Amino acid sequence: MTVLVRAEDIVKSYEVSNQISRNKTTFKALDNVTIEIEKGQSIGLIGESGCGKSTLGKILVGLEKSNTGKVIVNQVDITNLKLKEMKPIRKNAQMIFQNTTSTFNPRSTIGQSIEEVIKNFEKTSKEDRVNIVKDILKKVGLDESFYNRYPNELSGGQCQRANIARAIVLKPKFVVCDEPVSSLDFSIRKNILNLLRQLSEDFGVTYLFITHDLSTIKYVCKKIAVMYLGKIVEILDIDKIEEKMSHPYTKILFDAVLVADPTKRGKRREVMGEISQNVDLISGCNFQRRCNKCMEICKEKVPKLKEIEKGHSIACHMFK
Ligand SMILES: Nc1ncnc2c1ncn2[C@@H]1O[C@H](COP(=O)(O)OP(=O)(O)OP(=O)(O)O)[C@@H](O)[C@H]1O
């Protein structure tokens, strides 16, 4: 298997100022994250709001810089690349955001916006560009008339399709999808998820698929990564999740999902305490205060993400 994206020991801190005291403090959004994404092995990334999913996604496509650590995309170390040097990488590493309409220039037509992306990366004639854009619009289920429409003339679902068209027009190898269907009606979600899967089959795109909705992951991903307070706590195959999930936080997350068959519903595990705010203030495991299996070692030592069997990694002191 070829490794397409590798992030090693990524730390990302933001400076936040207190509005009242005007003191500045740092907030660690990513706390030594290491993740490897193999070609063709799309990964779903889940975790509570604010745990650092989008920040990690942006760092992997070079839209944000980490404070420390290393990011390798398609065999190129992008950690310290300047904006200009990032250009050839961007062609292969794109991001689809949740808020669809605001990502388009309101003064350009959808066709012009997508053409702009091609112009930035490839030398093509106007005629070729128009044809490429019309083709890709068709591929995402939008007819030629959308070329001349403005963003405010599109519905949410149509705009998300256009957004996907723009992200994949250059046939990138890696795409981060940040909650790509969460702002859409349930009736349209399945269509978009099927479209993403189809595009991965047709163009060989590998995704990092960020979501809160576990049910959407299986449409496009083979693996799932669970994140808690700036750390990846478990990675495993999606089809083995019920049988193999082991981290106490993963189990709680999955308990929150309703199981259709009442005979298969287990006893619900309760999550204790409140989510901590700043991981810099915690020594040991970030999940210790909410974990009903917390041991002495969890308060002292940070558990490392370790592969406990092929394709299954976990960061928890219960697993040696
Ligand atoms: N530019 C920024 N300045 C300061 N803090 C930030 C910035 N961007 C993100 N953060 C903080 O970093 C943490 C992680 O944010 P991030 O958006 O990555 O979380 P998330 O898991 O994607 O959340 P959600 O699921 O709600 O989108 C949050 O606490 C957030 O407030």
mmCIF file of C-alpha atoms and ligand atoms in Angstrom:
data_model
loop_
_atom_site.group_PDB
_atom_site.id
_atom_site.type_symbol
_atom_site.label_atom_id
_atom_site.label_comp_id
_atom_site.label_asym_id
_atom_site.label_seq_id
_atom_site.Cartn_x
_atom_site.Cartn_y
_atom_site.Cartn_z
ATOM 1 C CA MET A 1 0.000 0.000 0.000
ATOM 2 C CA THR A 2 1.249 3.523 -0.846
ATOM 3 C CA VAL A 3 1.088 6.136 1.882
ATOM 4 C CA LEU A 4 -0.585 9.220 0.412
ATOM 5 C CA VAL A 5 -0.622 11.492 3.458
ATOM 6 C CA ARG A 6 1.373 11.252 6.658
ATOM 7 C CA ALA A 7 1.248 13.661 9.571
ATOM 8 C CA GLU A 8 3.715 13.149 12.400
ATOM 9 C CA ASP A 9 3.452 14.599 15.916
ATOM 10 C CA ILE A 10 1.397 17.587 14.839
ATOM 11 C CA VAL A 11 0.913 20.288 17.448
ATOM 12 C CA LYS A 12 -1.237 23.317 16.681
ATOM 13 C CA SER A 13 -1.814 26.047 19.223
ATOM 14 C CA TYR A 14 -3.849 29.220 18.825
ATOM 15 C CA GLU A 15 -3.348 32.406 20.748
ATOM 16 C CA VAL A 16 -6.576 33.527 22.403
ATOM 17 C CA SER A 17 -7.073 36.779 24.265
ATOM 18 C CA ASN A 18 -9.339 37.208 27.252
ATOM 19 C CA GLN A 19 -11.789 39.992 26.411
ATOM 20 C CA ILE A 20 -11.947 41.236 30.002
ATOM 21 C CA SER A 21 -8.394 40.936 31.315
ATOM 22 C CA ARG A 22 -6.851 41.280 27.814
ATOM 23 C CA ASN A 23 -4.351 38.577 28.800
ATOM 24 C CA LYS A 24 -3.204 36.299 26.010
ATOM 25 C CA THR A 25 -3.114 32.534 26.484
ATOM 26 C CA THR A 26 -2.402 29.688 24.107
ATOM 27 C CA PHE A 27 -4.937 27.024 23.336
ATOM 28 C CA LYS A 28 -3.728 23.686 22.012
ATOM 29 C CA ALA A 29 -6.130 22.471 19.306
ATOM 30 C CA LEU A 30 -3.943 19.539 18.176
ATOM 31 C CA ASP A 31 -1.845 17.646 20.687
ATOM 32 C CA ASN A 32 0.799 15.484 18.954
ATOM 33 C CA VAL A 33 -1.390 13.980 16.254
ATOM 34 C CA THR A 34 0.046 11.262 14.053
ATOM 35 C CA ILE A 35 -2.026 9.859 11.204
ATOM 36 C CA GLU A 36 -1.287 7.970 7.995
ATOM 37 C CA ILE A 37 -3.680 7.779 5.071
ATOM 38 C CA GLU A 38 -2.995 5.153 2.435
ATOM 39 C CA LYS A 39 -3.935 5.625 -1.197
ATOM 40 C CA GLY A 40 -7.510 4.441 -1.724
ATOM 41 C CA GLN A 41 -8.134 4.018 2.035
ATOM 42 C CA SER A 42 -10.416 6.966 2.821
ATOM 43 C CA ILE A 43 -10.671 7.687 6.530
ATOM 44 C CA GLY A 44 -13.653 9.066 8.408
ATOM 45 C CA LEU A 45 -12.712 11.419 11.249
ATOM 46 C CA ILE A 46 -15.169 11.775 14.112
ATOM 47 C CA GLY A 47 -15.170 13.392 17.531
ATOM 48 C CA GLU A 48 -16.948 16.006 19.600
ATOM 49 C CA SER A 49 -17.242 19.582 18.453
ATOM 50 C CA GLY A 50 -14.024 21.517 19.017
ATOM 51 C CA CYS A 51 -11.757 18.438 19.294
ATOM 52 C CA GLY A 52 -9.634 19.625 16.338
ATOM 53 C CA LYS A 53 -11.009 17.792 13.280
ATOM 54 C CA SER A 54 -11.154 20.812 10.940
ATOM 55 C CA THR A 55 -7.800 22.090 12.142
ATOM 56 C CA LEU A 56 -6.208 18.747 11.288
ATOM 57 C CA GLY A 57 -7.950 18.710 7.880
ATOM 58 C CA LYS A 58 -6.652 22.190 7.024
ATOM 59 C CA ILE A 59 -3.109 21.281 8.062
ATOM 60 C CA LEU A 60 -3.135 18.148 5.891
ATOM 61 C CA VAL A 61 -3.965 20.177 2.765
ATOM 62 C CA GLY A 62 -1.604 23.020 3.692
ATOM 63 C CA LEU A 63 -4.283 25.615 4.456
ATOM 64 C CA GLU A 64 -2.906 25.997 8.000
ATOM 65 C CA LYS A 65 0.593 25.517 9.368
ATOM 66 C CA SER A 66 1.303 23.446 12.449
ATOM 67 C CA ASN A 67 3.558 24.718 15.229
ATOM 68 C CA THR A 68 5.591 21.533 15.299
ATOM 69 C CA GLY A 69 5.477 18.185 13.516
ATOM 70 C CA LYS A 70 5.747 17.114 9.905
ATOM 71 C CA VAL A 71 3.230 16.741 7.060
ATOM 72 C CA ILE A 72 4.018 14.702 3.958
ATOM 73 C CA VAL A 73 1.569 14.720 1.059
ATOM 74 C CA ASN A 74 2.143 12.581 -1.995
ATOM 75 C CA GLN A 75 5.788 12.086 -0.941
ATOM 76 C CA VAL A 76 6.450 15.839 -0.585
ATOM 77 C CA ASP A 77 7.253 17.345 2.806
ATOM 78 C CA ILE A 78 4.895 20.362 2.913
ATOM 79 C CA THR A 79 5.591 21.328 6.525
ATOM 80 C CA ASN A 80 7.577 24.456 5.766
ATOM 81 C CA LEU A 81 6.561 25.197 2.189
ATOM 82 C CA LYS A 82 5.763 28.796 1.327
ATOM 83 C CA LEU A 83 2.437 29.723 -0.289
ATOM 84 C CA LYS A 84 3.955 29.765 -3.789
ATOM 85 C CA GLU A 85 5.714 26.435 -3.269
ATOM 86 C CA MET A 86 2.402 24.898 -2.170
ATOM 87 C CA LYS A 87 0.846 25.407 -5.619
ATOM 88 C CA PRO A 88 1.696 22.016 -7.153
ATOM 89 C CA ILE A 89 0.620 20.317 -3.913
ATOM 90 C CA ARG A 90 -2.757 22.108 -3.832
ATOM 91 C CA LYS A 91 -3.574 20.557 -7.174
ATOM 92 C CA ASN A 92 -3.542 17.183 -5.443
ATOM 93 C CA ALA A 93 -4.840 18.191 -2.029
ATOM 94 C CA GLN A 94 -8.191 19.952 -1.911
ATOM 95 C CA MET A 95 -10.793 20.685 0.745
ATOM 96 C CA ILE A 96 -14.601 20.760 0.584
ATOM 97 C CA PHE A 97 -16.168 22.881 3.299
ATOM 98 C CA GLN A 98 -19.501 22.616 5.046
ATOM 99 C CA ASN A 99 -20.804 26.097 4.345
ATOM 100 C CA THR A 100 -21.336 25.835 0.650
ATOM 101 C CA THR A 101 -22.644 29.181 -0.627
ATOM 102 C CA SER A 102 -20.075 31.407 1.063
ATOM 103 C CA THR A 103 -17.153 29.587 -0.581
ATOM 104 C CA PHE A 104 -18.059 30.978 -4.033
ATOM 105 C CA ASN A 105 -17.425 34.532 -5.175
ATOM 106 C CA PRO A 106 -20.958 36.006 -5.412
ATOM 107 C CA ARG A 107 -19.916 38.147 -8.419
ATOM 108 C CA SER A 108 -18.709 35.201 -10.514
ATOM 109 C CA THR A 109 -20.817 32.521 -12.140
ATOM 110 C CA ILE A 110 -20.280 28.958 -11.008
ATOM 111 C CA GLY A 111 -18.568 28.243 -14.335
ATOM 112 C CA GLN A 112 -16.161 31.177 -13.941
ATOM 113 C CA SER A 113 -15.265 30.113 -10.385
ATOM 114 C CA ILE A 114 -14.426 26.573 -11.442
ATOM 115 C CA GLU A 115 -12.555 27.826 -14.505
ATOM 116 C CA GLU A 116 -10.433 30.000 -12.221
ATOM 117 C CA VAL A 117 -9.162 26.869 -10.449
ATOM 118 C CA ILE A 118 -8.113 25.321 -13.771
ATOM 119 C CA LYS A 119 -6.457 28.571 -14.878
ATOM 120 C CA ASN A 120 -4.421 28.625 -11.655
ATOM 121 C CA PHE A 121 -2.929 25.215 -12.264
ATOM 122 C CA GLU A 122 -2.990 24.350 -15.947
ATOM 123 C CA LYS A 123 -2.241 26.027 -19.264
ATOM 124 C CA THR A 124 -5.438 25.516 -21.253
ATOM 125 C CA SER A 125 -7.406 27.417 -23.881
ATOM 126 C CA LYS A 126 -10.663 29.128 -22.894
ATOM 127 C CA GLU A 127 -12.577 26.663 -25.031
ATOM 128 C CA ASP A 128 -10.957 23.667 -23.320
ATOM 129 C CA ARG A 129 -11.630 25.127 -19.885
ATOM 130 C CA VAL A 130 -15.304 25.662 -20.643
ATOM 131 C CA ASN A 131 -15.590 22.079 -21.852
ATOM 132 C CA ILE A 132 -13.798 20.715 -18.771
ATOM 133 C CA VAL A 133 -16.112 22.717 -16.484
ATOM 134 C CA LYS A 134 -19.243 21.592 -18.302
ATOM 135 C CA ASP A 135 -18.044 17.983 -18.102
ATOM 136 C CA ILE A 136 -17.353 18.128 -14.395
ATOM 137 C CA LEU A 137 -20.691 19.848 -13.724
ATOM 138 C CA LYS A 138 -22.372 16.996 -15.554
ATOM 139 C CA LYS A 139 -20.394 14.495 -13.505
ATOM 140 C CA VAL A 140 -21.796 15.967 -10.264
ATOM 141 C CA GLY A 141 -25.324 16.024 -11.654
ATOM 142 C CA LEU A 142 -25.618 19.677 -12.723
ATOM 143 C CA ASP A 143 -26.554 20.419 -16.325
ATOM 144 C CA GLU A 144 -24.761 22.942 -18.564
ATOM 145 C CA SER A 145 -27.083 25.798 -17.539
ATOM 146 C CA PHE A 146 -25.337 25.906 -14.149
ATOM 147 C CA TYR A 147 -22.220 27.223 -15.844
ATOM 148 C CA ASN A 148 -23.860 30.649 -16.152
ATOM 149 C CA ARG A 149 -25.680 30.717 -12.829
ATOM 150 C CA TYR A 150 -24.589 32.786 -9.818
ATOM 151 C CA PRO A 151 -24.169 31.152 -6.360
ATOM 152 C CA ASN A 152 -27.311 32.866 -4.992
ATOM 153 C CA GLU A 153 -29.352 31.192 -7.743
ATOM 154 C CA LEU A 154 -28.515 27.682 -6.471
ATOM 155 C CA SER A 155 -30.131 25.599 -3.754
ATOM 156 C CA GLY A 156 -27.953 24.265 -0.897
ATOM 157 C CA GLY A 157 -27.692 20.822 -2.523
ATOM 158 C CA GLN A 158 -26.852 22.276 -5.951
ATOM 159 C CA CYS A 159 -24.264 24.558 -4.400
ATOM 160 C CA GLN A 160 -22.619 21.638 -2.591
ATOM 161 C CA ARG A 161 -22.468 19.739 -5.884
ATOM 162 C CA ALA A 162 -20.810 22.769 -7.501
ATOM 163 C CA ASN A 163 -18.434 22.930 -4.557
ATOM 164 C CA ILE A 164 -17.497 19.284 -5.076
ATOM 165 C CA ALA A 165 -17.074 19.921 -8.819
ATOM 166 C CA ARG A 166 -14.636 22.736 -8.070
ATOM 167 C CA ALA A 167 -12.669 20.585 -5.618
ATOM 168 C CA ILE A 168 -12.309 17.642 -7.971
ATOM 169 C CA VAL A 169 -12.002 19.380 -11.344
ATOM 170 C CA LEU A 170 -8.225 18.870 -11.320
ATOM 171 C CA LYS A 171 -8.666 15.238 -10.269
ATOM 172 C CA PRO A 172 -6.807 15.603 -6.960
ATOM 173 C CA LYS A 173 -5.422 12.555 -5.204
ATOM 174 C CA PHE A 174 -6.505 13.693 -1.735
ATOM 175 C CA VAL A 175 -9.600 15.633 -0.631
ATOM 176 C CA VAL A 176 -10.571 16.668 2.888
ATOM 177 C CA CYS A 177 -14.368 16.787 3.151
ATOM 178 C CA ASP A 178 -15.355 18.856 6.197
ATOM 179 C CA GLU A 179 -18.958 17.955 7.054
ATOM 180 C CA PRO A 180 -19.873 17.954 3.346
ATOM 181 C CA VAL A 181 -23.514 16.979 3.834
ATOM 182 C CA SER A 182 -24.426 18.274 7.283
ATOM 183 C CA SER A 183 -26.080 21.449 5.972
ATOM 184 C CA LEU A 184 -28.192 19.504 3.469
ATOM 185 C CA ASP A 185 -31.645 17.919 3.650
ATOM 186 C CA PHE A 186 -31.680 14.206 4.411
ATOM 187 C CA SER A 187 -33.154 13.568 0.960
ATOM 188 C CA ILE A 188 -30.080 15.067 -0.742
ATOM 189 C CA ARG A 189 -27.438 13.694 1.636
ATOM 190 C CA LYS A 190 -27.466 10.191 0.213
ATOM 191 C CA ASN A 191 -27.091 11.517 -3.338
ATOM 192 C CA ILE A 192 -24.038 13.573 -2.398
ATOM 193 C CA LEU A 193 -22.476 10.694 -0.454
ATOM 194 C CA ASN A 194 -23.009 8.351 -3.387
ATOM 195 C CA LEU A 195 -21.497 10.982 -5.639
ATOM 196 C CA LEU A 196 -18.379 11.226 -3.447
ATOM 197 C CA ARG A 197 -18.022 7.451 -3.485
ATOM 198 C CA GLN A 198 -18.464 7.338 -7.261
ATOM 199 C CA LEU A 199 -15.825 10.032 -7.738
ATOM 200 C CA SER A 200 -13.401 8.118 -5.586
ATOM 201 C CA GLU A 201 -13.972 5.028 -7.725
ATOM 202 C CA ASP A 202 -13.751 6.936 -11.038
ATOM 203 C CA PHE A 203 -10.832 9.265 -10.269
ATOM 204 C CA GLY A 204 -9.072 7.402 -7.441
ATOM 205 C CA VAL A 205 -9.656 10.204 -4.924
ATOM 206 C CA THR A 206 -8.839 9.376 -1.290
ATOM 207 C CA TYR A 207 -10.784 11.315 1.358
ATOM 208 C CA LEU A 208 -10.382 12.433 4.905
ATOM 209 C CA PHE A 209 -14.075 12.649 5.698
ATOM 210 C CA ILE A 210 -14.835 14.823 8.737
ATOM 211 C CA THR A 211 -18.271 14.339 10.246
ATOM 212 C CA HIS A 212 -20.361 14.154 13.416
ATOM 213 C CA ASP A 213 -22.712 11.730 11.746
ATOM 214 C CA LEU A 214 -21.422 8.172 12.007
ATOM 215 C CA SER A 215 -23.974 6.849 9.567
ATOM 216 C CA THR A 216 -22.471 8.879 6.699
ATOM 217 C CA ILE A 217 -18.919 7.564 7.076
ATOM 218 C CA LYS A 218 -19.570 4.102 5.705
ATOM 219 C CA TYR A 219 -20.628 5.505 2.326
ATOM 220 C CA VAL A 220 -17.138 6.734 1.503
ATOM 221 C CA CYS A 221 -14.645 5.331 4.000
ATOM 222 C CA LYS A 222 -12.942 2.065 4.785
ATOM 223 C CA LYS A 223 -11.449 3.233 8.070
ATOM 224 C CA ILE A 224 -12.487 5.431 10.935
ATOM 225 C CA ALA A 225 -10.354 7.615 13.216
ATOM 226 C CA VAL A 226 -11.759 8.805 16.529
ATOM 227 C CA MET A 227 -10.518 12.076 17.969
ATOM 228 C CA TYR A 228 -10.765 13.425 21.489
ATOM 229 C CA LEU A 229 -9.433 16.797 22.637
ATOM 230 C CA GLY A 230 -6.762 17.225 20.004
ATOM 231 C CA LYS A 231 -5.643 13.588 19.918
ATOM 232 C CA ILE A 232 -6.479 10.549 17.798
ATOM 233 C CA VAL A 233 -7.531 7.881 20.290
ATOM 234 C CA GLU A 234 -8.460 4.989 17.998
ATOM 235 C CA ILE A 235 -8.232 3.973 14.321
ATOM 236 C CA LEU A 236 -9.893 0.860 12.943
ATOM 237 C CA ASP A 237 -11.657 -0.658 9.952
ATOM 238 C CA ILE A 238 -15.211 0.554 9.578
ATOM 239 C CA ASP A 239 -16.641 -2.926 9.054
ATOM 240 C CA LYS A 240 -15.062 -4.127 12.319
ATOM 241 C CA ILE A 241 -16.191 -1.223 14.445
ATOM 242 C CA GLU A 242 -18.946 -2.955 16.422
ATOM 243 C CA GLU A 243 -16.849 -6.028 17.074
ATOM 244 C CA LYS A 244 -13.458 -4.394 17.765
ATOM 245 C CA MET A 245 -13.892 -0.847 19.096
ATOM 246 C CA SER A 246 -11.990 -0.669 22.369
ATOM 247 C CA HIS A 247 -11.243 2.860 23.553
ATOM 248 C CA PRO A 248 -13.692 3.947 26.301
ATOM 249 C CA TYR A 249 -14.413 7.159 24.361
ATOM 250 C CA THR A 250 -15.147 5.326 21.093
ATOM 251 C CA LYS A 251 -17.609 3.098 22.949
ATOM 252 C CA ILE A 252 -19.404 6.101 24.411
ATOM 253 C CA LEU A 253 -19.554 7.790 21.005
ATOM 254 C CA PHE A 254 -21.088 4.703 19.434
ATOM 255 C CA ASP A 255 -23.537 4.251 22.303
ATOM 256 C CA ALA A 256 -24.981 7.593 21.311
ATOM 257 C CA VAL A 257 -26.008 6.141 17.945
ATOM 258 C CA LEU A 258 -29.421 4.547 17.884
ATOM 259 C CA VAL A 259 -29.409 0.890 16.870
ATOM 260 C CA ALA A 260 -32.475 0.010 14.814
ATOM 261 C CA ASP A 261 -32.819 -3.547 16.144
ATOM 262 C CA PRO A 262 -33.880 -3.330 19.841
ATOM 263 C CA THR A 263 -32.455 -6.801 20.588
ATOM 264 C CA LYS A 264 -29.008 -5.550 19.571
ATOM 265 C CA ARG A 265 -29.142 -2.441 21.767
ATOM 266 C CA GLY A 266 -26.617 -2.692 24.616
ATOM 267 C CA LYS A 267 -26.695 -0.966 27.964
ATOM 268 C CA ARG A 268 -25.783 2.679 27.479
ATOM 269 C CA ARG A 269 -22.468 3.783 28.927
ATOM 270 C CA GLU A 270 -22.593 7.199 30.544
ATOM 271 C CA VAL A 271 -19.922 9.779 29.851
ATOM 272 C CA MET A 272 -18.797 11.441 33.048
ATOM 273 C CA GLY A 273 -17.894 15.071 33.665
ATOM 274 C CA GLU A 274 -17.528 18.018 31.342
ATOM 275 C CA ILE A 275 -15.201 18.274 28.355
ATOM 276 C CA SER A 276 -11.954 19.904 29.536
ATOM 277 C CA GLN A 277 -11.043 23.159 27.876
ATOM 278 C CA ASN A 278 -7.285 23.238 27.534
ATOM 279 C CA VAL A 279 -5.177 20.126 27.110
ATOM 280 C CA ASP A 280 -2.098 22.039 28.283
ATOM 281 C CA LEU A 281 -3.593 21.903 31.784
ATOM 282 C CA ILE A 282 -3.953 18.101 31.749
ATOM 283 C CA SER A 283 -1.140 15.720 32.581
ATOM 284 C CA GLY A 284 -1.584 12.149 31.410
ATOM 285 C CA CYS A 285 -4.483 11.044 29.226
ATOM 286 C CA ASN A 286 -6.764 13.798 27.885
ATOM 287 C CA PHE A 287 -9.834 11.619 28.487
ATOM 288 C CA GLN A 288 -9.045 10.681 32.123
ATOM 289 C CA ARG A 289 -11.618 12.966 33.778
ATOM 290 C CA ARG A 290 -14.484 11.540 31.786
ATOM 291 C CA CYS A 291 -13.364 7.933 31.711
ATOM 292 C CA ASN A 292 -15.033 5.365 33.946
ATOM 293 C CA LYS A 293 -11.982 3.072 33.566
ATOM 294 C CA CYS A 294 -9.428 5.696 34.668
ATOM 295 C CA MET A 295 -6.358 4.220 36.437
ATOM 296 C CA GLU A 296 -3.458 5.902 38.290
ATOM 297 C CA ILE A 297 -1.189 5.674 35.232
ATOM 298 C CA CYS A 298 -3.769 7.600 33.152
ATOM 299 C CA LYS A 299 -3.244 10.635 35.383
ATOM 300 C CA GLU A 300 0.519 10.545 34.934
ATOM 301 C CA LYS A 301 1.431 9.284 31.495
ATOM 302 C CA VAL A 302 0.143 10.196 28.037
ATOM 303 C CA PRO A 303 -0.966 7.002 26.240
ATOM 304 C CA LYS A 304 0.651 6.639 22.810
ATOM 305 C CA LEU A 305 -1.297 5.553 19.730
ATOM 306 C CA LYS A 306 -0.166 1.930 19.243
ATOM 307 C CA GLU A 307 -1.123 -0.691 16.687
ATOM 308 C CA ILE A 308 -2.631 -3.554 18.725
ATOM 309 C CA GLU A 309 -3.457 -5.641 15.668
ATOM 310 C CA LYS A 310 -3.227 -5.069 11.922
ATOM 311 C CA GLY A 311 -5.179 -1.944 11.000
ATOM 312 C CA HIS A 312 -6.286 -1.276 14.583
ATOM 313 C CA SER A 313 -4.503 1.364 16.675
ATOM 314 C CA ILE A 314 -5.476 2.661 20.077
ATOM 315 C CA ALA A 315 -4.172 5.217 22.575
ATOM 316 C CA CYS A 316 -5.204 3.860 25.965
ATOM 317 C CA HIS A 317 -3.227 2.431 28.915
ATOM 318 C CA MET A 318 -5.619 -0.538 29.142
ATOM 319 C CA PHE A 319 -4.043 -1.846 25.929
ATOM 320 C CA LYS A 320 -0.353 -2.642 26.141
HETATM 321 N N1 LIG B 1 -8.275 30.527 14.269
HETATM 322 C C1 LIG B 1 -8.504 30.087 15.511
HETATM 323 N N2 LIG B 1 -8.191 30.844 16.591
HETATM 324 C C2 LIG B 1 -8.369 30.397 17.860
HETATM 325 N N3 LIG B 1 -8.885 29.183 18.153
HETATM 326 C C3 LIG B 1 -9.224 28.387 17.120
HETATM 327 C C4 LIG B 1 -9.058 28.779 15.755
HETATM 328 N N4 LIG B 1 -9.483 27.770 14.943
HETATM 329 C C5 LIG B 1 -9.894 26.794 15.780
HETATM 330 N N5 LIG B 1 -9.739 27.159 17.063
HETATM 331 C C6 LIG B 1 -10.054 26.350 18.260
HETATM 332 O O1 LIG B 1 -9.423 25.092 18.113
HETATM 333 C C7 LIG B 1 -10.278 24.048 18.563
HETATM 334 C C8 LIG B 1 -10.473 23.045 17.452
HETATM 335 O O2 LIG B 1 -11.254 23.645 16.422
HETATM 336 P P1 LIG B 1 -11.758 22.816 15.160
HETATM 337 O O3 LIG B 1 -12.551 23.741 14.299
HETATM 338 O O4 LIG B 1 -10.598 22.147 14.548
HETATM 339 O O5 LIG B 1 -12.702 21.738 15.856
HETATM 340 P P2 LIG B 1 -13.713 20.692 15.190
HETATM 341 O O6 LIG B 1 -13.473 19.393 15.855
HETATM 342 O O7 LIG B 1 -13.592 20.738 13.703
HETATM 343 O O8 LIG B 1 -15.099 21.291 15.653
HETATM 344 P P3 LIG B 1 -16.535 21.224 14.907
HETATM 345 O O9 LIG B 1 -16.906 19.786 14.870
HETATM 346 O O10 LIG B 1 -17.411 22.023 15.819
HETATM 347 O O11 LIG B 1 -16.360 21.841 13.548
HETATM 348 C C9 LIG B 1 -11.582 24.703 19.015
HETATM 349 O O12 LIG B 1 -11.573 24.850 20.407
HETATM 350 C C10 LIG B 1 -11.542 26.047 18.338
HETATM 351 O O13 LIG B 1 -12.211 27.028 19.120
#
